[in-house]
Every structure is written in C-alpha cells, then in structure tokens.
Amino acid sequence: MPQPNKSRFFPLIVAVGIVAGIMIGSFYANHFSGNRLNIINASSNKLNDLLHLIDDQYVDSINAAELVEKSLPKILKELDPHSTYISASEVETSMQDLRGSFSGIGVQFTIYKDTVRVIRVIKGGPSEKAGLQAGDRIVSVDGETYTGEKVNNEETMNRLKGEKGSTVKLGIVRCGKKKPLEFSIVRGEVPVNSIDAVYMIDNTTGYIRINSFGETTYSEFLAALAELNQSDFQGLIIDLRGNLGGYMAPAVQIANEFLPKNKLIVYTEGRRSPREEYTSDGRGTYQNMPLVILADETSASASEILAGAIQDNDRGTIIGRRTFGKGLVQVPIEFRDGSMLRLTKARYYTPSGRCVQKPYTPGQEEEYEMDLVVRAEHGEYYSEDSIKADGKKFHTSIGRIVYGGGGIIPDIFIPQDTLGMTSYFKEAYMQGLIYQYAYVYTDENRKRLDKLGKLNPTIDFLKKQNIVEKFASFAEKNGLKRRNLMIRKSHTLFEQYLLNNIISDQLGTSAAVQYINRTDPAVLKAVDLIERGSAFPKNKKRK
C-alpha cells in the first residue's frame, strides 16, 4: 500500500493556523478593547485572503469549525503549560469540583466484571432518598440494558448525570432479591466536598485534609474548625498533599485566619496585570495557634499559595516534599458557544518575592509533564540533598533563607516510603487488582462489616482475616503469577493498601485517611512538632 504524501497536508495545517488566528483575533477585539490587537488587525486582510484561497482551491473540503476546535489547544500550548481550551461539552465537568456540586443521582460506583456496582450512596442525595444501597448492581438505565463491553466510567457518568429535576430509571440487581428492582430517581445537586477528613488526631491536635480549592472550600474550612473547636483543639495540621489547587481566593481566606494584620499573603503581576497584593485583615481567629502544613510533589497552585504564605511569614512549619511548582494565574473566558478559555494573565508571588512556577519551554508540554518523573530519577523523593533549586535566595520575615525556582521546599523533608516495595506489588497496583479485591471483599462481607460500624472494630477485624493471602489467591486467578518471597517482603504494604481501600469502600474517605495517618511519617512528625512546641519556625537558616 503506498504511503500518504505528507506534503499534501501542509495546506491543511496552514488553514488551521489561519482560522484559529482569525477566531482568536475576533474574540479579543470584541471582549478586550485596549489590548494589543493592532498586530492581528494589521494582518487580518492577508489572513482572510489566504483563508478564502484555501476554501476556494484546496484539494479537499474542510470543516472550519472543526479545525478551530482542534487547533485552539495546540495554539495555547505554545504559550505556557496551563493556558487551556475547554470545549462546550467539557466545561460542566471541568467546573464541578470548583463549584462544589453537580447534578446527578449521588452514588460512588466502580465497574467490575462489566457491571456498574454501587460502592457508596451519598448521604442526603437523590439515591439515598430513592432507596439505593451499597452493593447494588446497575443493570439497565432508562429501560436499556447497560452491561457488557459498552460499560465504562465516562459513559456511566454521562448516563447518571443530567439536568437537575430530570429523572433516570435504573434497573437494580440486589443481593437476596430474586428479581431486578426498578428505581426512578430525580436528579439533584450532589455536593463535591473539598475537605474530606476532619478529626482529632490526639487530645489536643486537630487535622484537616483539603483535596482542592473551590467555591465552597472556605466555608467548609470554617465548619471544620468549628467541629474541632468542640474538642478544644490546641494545634492544627492542614494536609495539602495531592491537592492540585483551584481558586486562589479560598487559599487567601484560609491564610488570613492564621496571620496578624497587614501581613502579605500573595501578590500577582503580569504584563497587562499591575501588581495586586492580598494582605491579612487581622480578623483571623487562630493567629497564635501552632500550625503545620503537609505538602508533596502533587500540591500545586492554590496549595502553594497557602503553604508559601505560612512559610514566608514564619507562621507555621511546612513538612513533606517540594511542591509541584505552578505559579501561573489563569482567568476563565467564555466563548459564545459555551466553550471556555483559561488564559494565563499573571504570575503569583509569595510574600518573600518568590515565583514558585517551575521552568518551562513554550511548546514543550511533554517535557513539562515529565518533571515529576525526572524528579524521581534524580532521587529527589528520597533525599533532601537531591532537591534542585535555582540557587536564588529569598528571606522570610525573620530572615530564614528560602529558594525560588519551582515549588515550595519544605522546612522538614519527609522521604517517600519505599519499604516493602517490590515488582510484584507494583504490578498488582498498576493492574488495579488491589482496588478490585478491596471491592470484592467488601461486597462479599458487607453484612459483617455493617455490624462493626466504626473504624477501630473494623481495623481489628480485618487484621485477623489474612487479607494478604486472600488477595494473592485472587490476583493469581486474575492473571498475576504468585511470588511468595515478594509477597512476604511486601506484606505490610499490601495489608496497608488493602485495608485502606476496604475501609474507604465501607466507611468512607475520612475513615480511610484516619487509618493511614496512624503510621504516616509526615503526620507523626507534625504531631511531634506540635507537642514539643516547635511548630513556630525559628531563625535557623537552611543550608
């Protein structure tokens, strides 16, 4: 078969660039008078002429609208790693975490053996009101059989979500019932909580885990503090590990709770965005409370704003590993068709003047995305000496040295735990077998687990069930060859991951976080620091 002539696609590539240029130029002309549009306007006649030529003479017909949709993301990649284009069909999904809710039926599900299975029914949601239960199998949606190869996460979400007030009919297979059950569920608002764990670690120390920064985060944070106040907490751990960020405002508001008046929290500045400062108003209720923030390589954006404000003002201690390094500020801009542009308009800077944005080369998105892998290869997750700062020094309010050049470097480094890691464990994890078995075990033992109810009895019960051996048999039946020496070496790690997933399926995320935190080195270090009265930094300069 002859190979296609690559040169015949060159006019198509030109067309993409031209159409996109015209569309973007028109958009800015309509929405941002005063912006630097003269360059685009000066070339508009030439671009229009060339587009007409392609439309008139190009060998194949082209769909201009489709070309624009495909070309916009590519154009934005040439600017920076975080300017993005979101199609109209994807806007709602992309915004739900930030808005704090979405319209749906309110269940957490997994797909096992080509069938949607309900893991948990969200309290107060439409499914709970309709009578759905954990363990139910969804076998039909709106009268159409929904099992087999067509079942996947994206399709399931599309079928279960929908306009508020609309109805979806589900066919359910339930354990102990001979015939399928029919449920008509009216879709409603389902909360997406940005704080998923709040509890007292000991008699005096509270813990809050924030998984994102959205519209409801600050109000959720105040509610979490009120809950901890009932236990008269005297110190606080805020866990930002895995938090990719979101809106800047709640990060600023949370920092304000801990800072005295007129302390700089963050400032932003860009070519067309004059410096704008965000300072504390002195109304924060917890200005003198010992504070520790946990962060890692997946803490980004708003997480880094909060961590940087606390570190640079010497208000608390940062424990963990160097954060992601996203210091670019995006503004959402909506197109008339409902699609959205998130365009970088400024950089944000911590109080000491650091921009935590890590280096990037426009157009080299893959290299940028591989940064976390490169860090692992350099040993940064395992040795503090392997952290690569750019050498530029900044100073905190009491003179401690901090570094710019990408992310927030913690005050206390906690290496990534590799104890018990084997190739067998990695394979089991990557194939999703740990998660699958956790679901299977929970589903088969739901009645027994329901009777236990709380976290401590559940842990005690599970530790007596020889879970790791049962998992190894399950994994072997599902294609993972048994490796007894590796299983023994990874036994503690397997037990931890399996129990974590079973507890999460049975009791929820908060209970699973509490279980993991019992042996988490970063959490234990934070508790020790607060108990010793050392959470407030002293003027000890980092090497």
XYZ file of C-alpha atoms in Angstrom:
543
model
C 0.000 0.000 0.000
C 1.542 3.400 -0.959
C 2.461 5.764 1.869
C 0.500 9.042 2.065
C 2.230 12.135 0.744
C 2.844 14.258 3.842
C 3.200 17.440 1.780
C -0.480 17.349 0.804
C -1.395 18.032 4.429
C 0.633 21.251 4.594
C -2.198 23.483 3.330
C -4.454 21.920 5.955
C -2.002 22.858 8.695
C -1.843 26.406 7.341
C -5.627 26.552 7.315
C -5.806 25.511 10.939
C -3.471 28.294 11.988
C -5.286 30.903 9.911
C -8.775 30.020 11.086
C -7.665 29.898 14.696
C -5.868 33.221 14.347
C -8.940 34.900 12.934
C -11.214 33.465 15.613
C -8.934 34.452 18.474
C -8.389 37.894 16.976
C -12.128 38.466 16.655
C -12.689 37.252 20.211
C -10.200 39.657 21.725
C -11.413 42.523 19.552
C -14.954 42.021 20.876
C -14.100 41.399 24.520
C -10.888 43.252 25.388
C -10.738 46.708 23.870
C -7.418 48.271 24.674
C -5.475 45.014 24.432
C -2.676 44.802 21.925
C -4.748 43.809 18.901
C -3.059 46.010 16.305
C -0.758 43.173 15.229
C -3.700 40.907 14.479
C -5.707 43.666 12.847
C -2.810 44.674 10.595
C -2.648 41.177 9.162
C -6.354 40.397 9.100
C -6.855 41.183 5.394
C -3.986 38.923 4.404
C -5.245 36.123 6.646
C -8.750 36.463 5.274
C -7.463 36.391 1.704
C -5.426 33.274 2.371
C -8.370 31.554 4.065
C -10.556 32.304 1.036
C -7.877 30.906 -1.248
C -7.751 27.655 0.717
C -11.535 27.473 0.800
C -11.642 28.073 -2.959
C -8.727 25.959 -4.153
C -7.763 23.358 -1.540
C -7.963 19.786 -2.850
C -10.444 18.620 -0.178
C -13.351 20.288 1.582
C -12.652 21.499 5.124
C -14.829 21.973 8.193
C -13.727 25.328 9.583
C -15.492 24.918 12.938
C -13.901 21.531 13.499
C -10.472 22.899 12.590
C -10.846 25.680 15.136
C -11.772 23.199 17.889
C -8.705 21.101 17.126
C -6.300 23.989 16.672
C -7.053 26.139 19.735
C -5.493 23.711 22.264
C -2.369 23.453 20.089
C -2.010 27.221 19.862
C -2.334 27.630 23.622
C 0.363 25.008 24.200
C 2.766 27.411 22.537
C 2.147 29.923 25.346
C 2.556 28.032 28.624
C 1.596 24.676 30.185
C -1.528 25.955 31.923
C -3.378 28.052 29.340
C -6.060 25.668 28.104
C -9.129 25.485 25.891
C -12.193 23.563 27.096
C -14.920 22.588 24.661
C -18.538 23.393 25.480
C -19.289 19.731 26.193
C -16.481 19.524 28.764
C -16.991 22.816 30.619
C -19.530 21.482 33.116
C -17.371 18.514 34.076
C -14.246 20.649 34.413
C -16.014 23.114 36.718
C -17.875 20.763 39.072
C -15.005 20.333 41.537
C -14.551 24.105 41.712
C -18.259 24.811 42.082
C -18.644 22.277 44.876
C -21.544 20.340 43.365
C -23.001 18.738 40.249
C -26.382 17.461 39.160
C -26.651 13.683 39.403
C -28.014 10.791 41.462
C -25.436 10.768 44.268
C -23.573 7.450 44.250
C -19.960 6.368 44.232
C -19.518 3.442 41.882
C -16.966 1.072 40.437
C -17.049 -1.139 37.350
C -16.347 -4.797 37.977
C -16.921 -7.628 35.505
C -18.607 -5.254 33.025
C -21.229 -4.149 35.549
C -21.674 -0.854 37.412
C -21.658 -1.548 41.153
C -22.587 0.945 43.833
C -19.831 1.355 46.425
C -21.481 4.053 48.484
C -24.685 6.079 48.461
C -24.036 9.742 49.264
C -25.872 10.796 52.384
C -28.800 13.104 51.711
C -28.518 12.671 47.948
C -31.225 11.599 45.471
C -30.210 7.911 45.504
C -30.465 7.631 49.269
C -33.952 9.128 49.160
C -34.929 6.681 46.408
C -33.653 3.679 48.388
C -30.456 2.623 46.588
C -27.962 0.700 48.711
C -24.248 -0.037 48.686
C -23.699 -3.290 46.792
C -26.492 -2.713 44.260
C -25.707 -3.605 40.624
C -26.953 -1.232 37.941
C -28.013 -3.420 35.001
C -30.200 -1.031 32.994
C -30.551 2.725 32.506
C -33.779 4.240 31.167
C -35.035 0.855 30.025
C -31.881 -0.043 28.088
C -29.667 -2.897 29.268
C -26.377 -1.468 30.495
C -23.871 -4.265 30.992
C -21.017 -5.712 28.967
C -18.287 -4.138 26.894
C -20.045 -0.786 26.426
C -19.806 -0.079 30.175
C -17.034 2.366 31.109
C -16.558 5.238 33.541
C -17.166 8.063 31.074
C -20.327 6.539 29.614
C -21.654 5.725 33.089
C -21.108 9.294 34.260
C -22.885 10.606 31.162
C -25.898 8.380 31.831
C -26.179 9.059 35.563
C -25.550 12.795 35.482
C -28.081 15.154 33.964
C -30.121 18.291 34.359
C -31.419 18.969 37.848
C -35.017 17.787 38.157
C -34.739 15.253 35.339
C -35.478 11.589 36.021
C -33.396 8.498 35.337
C -34.801 4.978 35.619
C -32.425 2.312 36.917
C -32.707 -1.446 36.889
C -31.008 -2.829 40.006
C -29.880 -6.336 40.936
C -29.677 -6.631 44.713
C -28.275 -9.464 46.798
C -31.103 -11.537 48.291
C -33.687 -10.388 45.746
C -34.688 -12.854 43.027
C -35.895 -10.262 40.526
C -34.372 -6.935 39.432
C -35.720 -3.847 41.179
C -36.820 -0.674 39.384
C -35.974 2.804 40.693
C -36.945 6.200 39.304
C -34.505 8.771 40.652
C -34.938 12.520 40.259
C -31.517 14.060 39.720
C -30.494 16.750 42.166
C -27.486 18.669 43.464
C -24.763 16.336 44.711
C -22.074 18.007 46.856
C -18.414 17.713 45.893
C -16.613 18.337 49.164
C -13.157 19.853 49.031
C -12.471 18.855 52.638
C -12.735 15.103 53.050
C -11.274 14.488 56.518
C -11.639 16.375 59.810
C -10.817 14.788 63.151
C -8.769 14.977 66.343
C -5.505 13.041 65.980
C -4.966 13.143 69.733
C -6.421 15.041 72.681
C -5.064 18.413 71.548
C -4.242 18.285 67.815
C -6.750 18.685 65.031
C -6.343 17.535 61.440
C -7.971 18.854 58.241
C -7.345 17.475 54.740
C -8.160 19.791 51.826
C -8.272 17.990 48.455
C -8.968 21.058 46.264
C -9.756 24.781 46.430
C -13.243 25.550 45.132
C -16.160 27.884 45.777
C -17.175 26.100 48.983
C -13.710 25.404 50.429
C -13.525 28.345 52.817
C -16.993 27.735 54.256
C -16.136 24.036 54.603
C -12.910 25.021 56.363
C -14.733 27.234 58.854
C -17.161 24.374 59.552
C -14.198 22.040 60.084
C -12.629 24.461 62.564
C -15.948 24.736 64.400
C -16.089 20.934 64.640
C -12.562 20.778 66.061
C -13.387 23.588 68.484
C -15.877 21.292 70.144
C -12.895 19.162 71.167
C -10.909 22.235 72.286
C -8.036 21.658 69.881
C -4.778 23.466 70.611
C -2.806 22.775 67.419
C -3.654 22.132 63.772
C -2.349 20.067 60.870
C -3.544 21.070 57.373
C -2.891 18.336 54.814
C -2.457 19.637 51.245
C -0.833 16.521 49.804
C -2.410 15.589 46.482
C -4.189 18.961 46.278
C -3.733 20.258 42.724
C -5.178 23.669 43.597
C -8.116 25.554 42.140
C -9.333 29.022 43.061
C -6.886 31.418 44.715
C -9.481 33.201 46.896
C -10.121 30.391 49.431
C -6.363 29.871 49.868
C -6.028 33.568 50.722
C -9.027 33.419 53.074
C -7.650 30.394 54.919
C -4.210 32.000 55.284
C -5.937 35.090 56.690
C -7.311 33.005 59.598
C -3.769 32.460 60.887
C -1.972 35.755 60.204
C -1.857 39.047 62.124
C -2.938 42.258 60.439
C -1.186 43.659 57.351
C 0.819 40.551 56.507
C 1.294 39.977 52.783
C -0.287 36.660 51.730
C 0.410 36.676 47.987
C 0.710 39.125 45.113
C 0.100 38.721 41.390
C 1.676 40.543 38.480
C 1.708 40.231 34.701
C 2.465 42.167 31.526
C -1.048 43.635 31.420
C -1.864 42.973 35.075
C -0.411 45.529 37.523
C 0.817 44.198 40.839
C -2.099 43.290 43.093
C -1.449 42.454 46.731
C -3.532 40.350 49.084
C -2.914 41.084 52.758
C -4.354 39.831 56.041
C -7.005 41.938 57.765
C -6.195 40.909 61.345
C -9.593 39.298 61.915
C -8.312 35.743 61.866
C -9.368 33.701 64.862
C -6.324 31.406 65.006
C -3.385 33.823 64.804
C -1.474 32.173 67.656
C -2.330 28.502 67.164
C 0.548 26.096 66.392
C 0.229 25.180 62.717
C 1.821 22.566 60.446
C 1.129 22.167 56.734
C 1.774 18.899 54.904
C 2.672 19.128 51.212
C 4.213 16.999 48.497
C 5.045 16.984 44.792
C 1.342 16.915 43.869
C 0.478 20.019 45.905
C 0.057 22.812 43.370
C -1.279 26.284 42.636
C -3.556 27.448 45.481
C -1.918 24.857 47.752
C 1.397 26.578 47.124
C -0.125 29.991 47.807
C -1.266 28.833 51.252
C 1.981 26.984 52.031
C 4.102 29.902 50.779
C 2.179 32.462 52.827
C 2.594 30.437 56.023
C 6.276 29.707 55.343
C 7.341 33.213 54.312
C 5.548 34.809 57.268
C 7.151 32.240 59.626
C 3.671 31.402 60.833
C 3.997 27.602 60.733
C 6.123 24.712 59.540
C 5.903 23.006 56.132
C 6.552 19.254 56.230
C 6.871 16.893 53.281
C 8.482 17.240 49.854
C 8.930 20.005 47.281
C 5.608 21.063 45.802
C 4.636 20.921 42.124
C 5.639 24.418 41.064
C 2.631 26.111 39.435
C 2.837 29.868 39.795
C 0.733 30.983 36.826
C -2.679 32.615 37.254
C -5.441 31.750 34.764
C -8.643 33.680 34.097
C -11.692 31.877 32.666
C -13.073 33.435 29.481
C -16.270 32.072 27.965
C -16.962 31.905 24.240
C -20.460 32.416 22.881
C -20.913 28.702 22.171
C -20.329 27.795 25.834
C -16.717 26.719 25.443
C -14.087 28.253 27.680
C -10.558 29.580 27.555
C -8.379 29.542 30.653
C -5.715 32.088 29.802
C -2.653 32.855 31.908
C -2.702 36.570 32.753
C -0.195 36.830 35.610
C 2.252 35.086 37.898
C 1.754 34.864 41.612
C 4.494 35.511 44.128
C 4.884 34.535 47.769
C 5.452 37.266 50.392
C 9.248 36.957 50.123
C 9.044 37.604 46.375
C 9.357 34.030 45.104
C 7.544 32.939 41.980
C 7.124 29.228 42.568
C 6.479 28.449 38.887
C 8.966 25.823 37.748
C 10.815 26.422 34.477
C 9.120 25.536 31.205
C 9.759 25.933 27.494
C 6.701 27.019 25.466
C 5.539 24.192 23.240
C 7.426 21.531 25.216
C 4.404 20.233 27.113
C 5.603 16.631 27.324
C 8.881 17.687 28.921
C 6.937 19.766 31.459
C 4.573 16.905 32.277
C 7.505 14.547 32.797
C 9.011 16.750 35.513
C 7.735 14.607 38.397
C 9.217 11.519 36.754
C 12.543 13.319 36.314
C 12.497 14.260 39.999
C 12.102 10.593 40.874
C 15.008 9.658 38.618
C 17.182 12.271 40.323
C 16.291 10.831 43.729
C 14.504 13.938 44.957
C 11.713 11.980 46.634
C 14.199 10.031 48.729
C 16.937 12.545 49.589
C 16.676 16.200 50.544
C 20.117 16.835 49.039
C 18.747 15.891 45.602
C 16.275 18.803 45.516
C 17.271 21.136 42.692
C 16.587 24.788 43.490
C 17.763 27.523 41.135
C 20.049 28.968 43.799
C 18.223 32.294 44.061
C 17.751 33.061 47.737
C 14.880 34.872 49.402
C 14.263 35.628 53.065
C 11.274 35.067 55.321
C 10.069 37.638 57.825
C 12.619 36.539 60.447
C 15.442 36.060 57.979
C 15.260 32.360 57.156
C 16.523 31.507 53.682
C 14.032 30.070 51.184
C 14.549 29.344 47.499
C 12.754 30.126 44.259
C 12.862 28.241 41.005
C 9.996 25.803 41.279
C 7.705 24.841 44.116
C 7.819 25.311 47.873
C 10.701 23.460 49.514
C 9.538 22.140 52.908
C 11.124 23.133 56.206
C 11.253 19.459 57.185
C 11.803 16.865 54.467
C 9.997 13.507 54.596
C 11.227 10.958 52.034
C 8.819 8.842 50.049
C 8.386 5.473 51.744
C 9.700 2.592 49.631
C 9.874 -0.024 52.385
C 8.419 -3.291 51.105
C 8.150 -2.123 47.503
C 8.612 -4.990 45.041
C 7.927 -5.549 41.357
C 5.050 -7.855 42.363
C 3.421 -5.086 44.394
C 3.887 -2.564 41.579
C 2.272 -4.956 39.092
C -0.663 -5.640 41.405
C -1.150 -1.916 41.940
C -0.814 -0.912 38.275
C -3.310 -3.568 37.166
C -5.860 -2.278 39.665
C -6.040 -5.648 41.421
C -5.703 -4.165 44.921
C -8.650 -1.873 44.312
C -10.679 -4.645 42.697
C -10.128 -7.103 45.518
C -10.971 -4.468 48.123
C -14.331 -4.026 46.439
C -14.917 -7.784 46.116
C -14.054 -8.379 49.767
C -16.255 -5.506 50.956
C -19.139 -6.671 48.793
C -18.913 -10.283 49.984
C -18.641 -9.281 53.650
C -20.936 -6.267 53.718
C -23.285 -7.567 56.429
C -20.426 -8.462 58.781
C -18.733 -5.113 58.203
C -22.000 -3.228 58.700
C -22.323 -4.729 62.178
C -18.854 -3.480 63.164
C -19.830 0.068 62.273
C -16.848 2.104 63.482
C -13.209 2.369 62.477
C -11.362 0.649 65.348
C -13.516 -2.518 65.399
C -13.244 -2.694 61.599
C -9.451 -2.489 61.681
C -9.225 -5.119 64.418
C -11.495 -7.436 62.444
C -9.665 -7.006 59.135
C -6.242 -7.636 60.648
C -7.432 -11.113 61.666
C -8.727 -12.070 58.208
C -5.450 -12.975 56.476
C -6.309 -10.398 53.827
C -2.960 -10.518 52.033
C -3.115 -14.279 51.437
C -6.684 -13.997 50.177
C -5.602 -11.211 47.860
C -2.701 -13.254 46.459
C -5.120 -16.075 45.545
C -7.483 -13.570 43.926
C -4.627 -11.973 41.976
C -3.399 -15.344 40.723
C -6.863 -16.190 39.427
C -6.810 -12.861 37.610
C -3.522 -13.408 35.829
C -0.833 -12.203 38.262
C 1.644 -15.004 38.884
C 2.210 -15.708 42.560
C 5.577 -14.626 44.002
C 5.774 -15.858 47.605
C 9.080 -14.165 48.527
C 7.871 -10.810 47.176
C 4.505 -11.228 48.867
C 6.238 -11.724 52.215
C 8.516 -8.732 51.619
C 5.557 -6.543 50.664
C 3.170 -7.989 53.262
C 2.899 -4.839 55.406
C 2.491 -2.644 52.339
C -0.179 -4.917 50.872
C -2.079 -5.014 54.155
C -1.986 -1.240 54.440
C -3.262 -0.654 50.904
C -5.914 -3.360 51.099
C -7.267 -2.212 54.450
C -7.210 1.401 53.287
C -9.367 0.571 50.254
C -11.743 -1.688 52.180
C -12.205 0.939 54.898
C -12.761 3.610 52.240
C -15.397 1.468 50.489
C -17.132 0.587 53.738
C -16.772 3.652 55.979
C -15.765 6.458 53.618
C -12.730 8.562 52.795
C -12.406 10.207 56.205
C -12.129 6.859 57.985
C -9.539 5.658 55.453
C -7.477 8.828 55.990
C -7.561 8.288 59.752
C -6.346 4.707 59.291
C -3.438 5.679 57.007
C -2.412 8.612 59.188
C -1.711 6.307 62.131
C 1.562 5.243 60.527
C 2.197 8.175 58.162
C 5.707 9.589 58.857
C 4.739 13.152 57.894
C 1.693 13.138 60.159
C 3.638 11.626 63.056
C 6.354 14.260 62.638
C 3.754 17.022 62.593
C 2.140 15.753 65.797
C 5.545 15.532 67.477
C 6.452 19.062 66.385
C 3.237 20.500 67.817
C 3.549 18.544 71.056
C 7.113 19.823 71.551
C 6.009 23.407 70.964
C 8.208 23.714 67.856
C 5.633 24.453 65.160
C 6.605 28.142 65.021
C 9.834 28.451 62.972
C 12.992 29.901 64.463
C 15.714 31.806 62.659
C 17.689 28.768 61.606
C 18.906 29.250 58.065
C 18.544 26.369 55.641
C 21.821 25.214 54.084
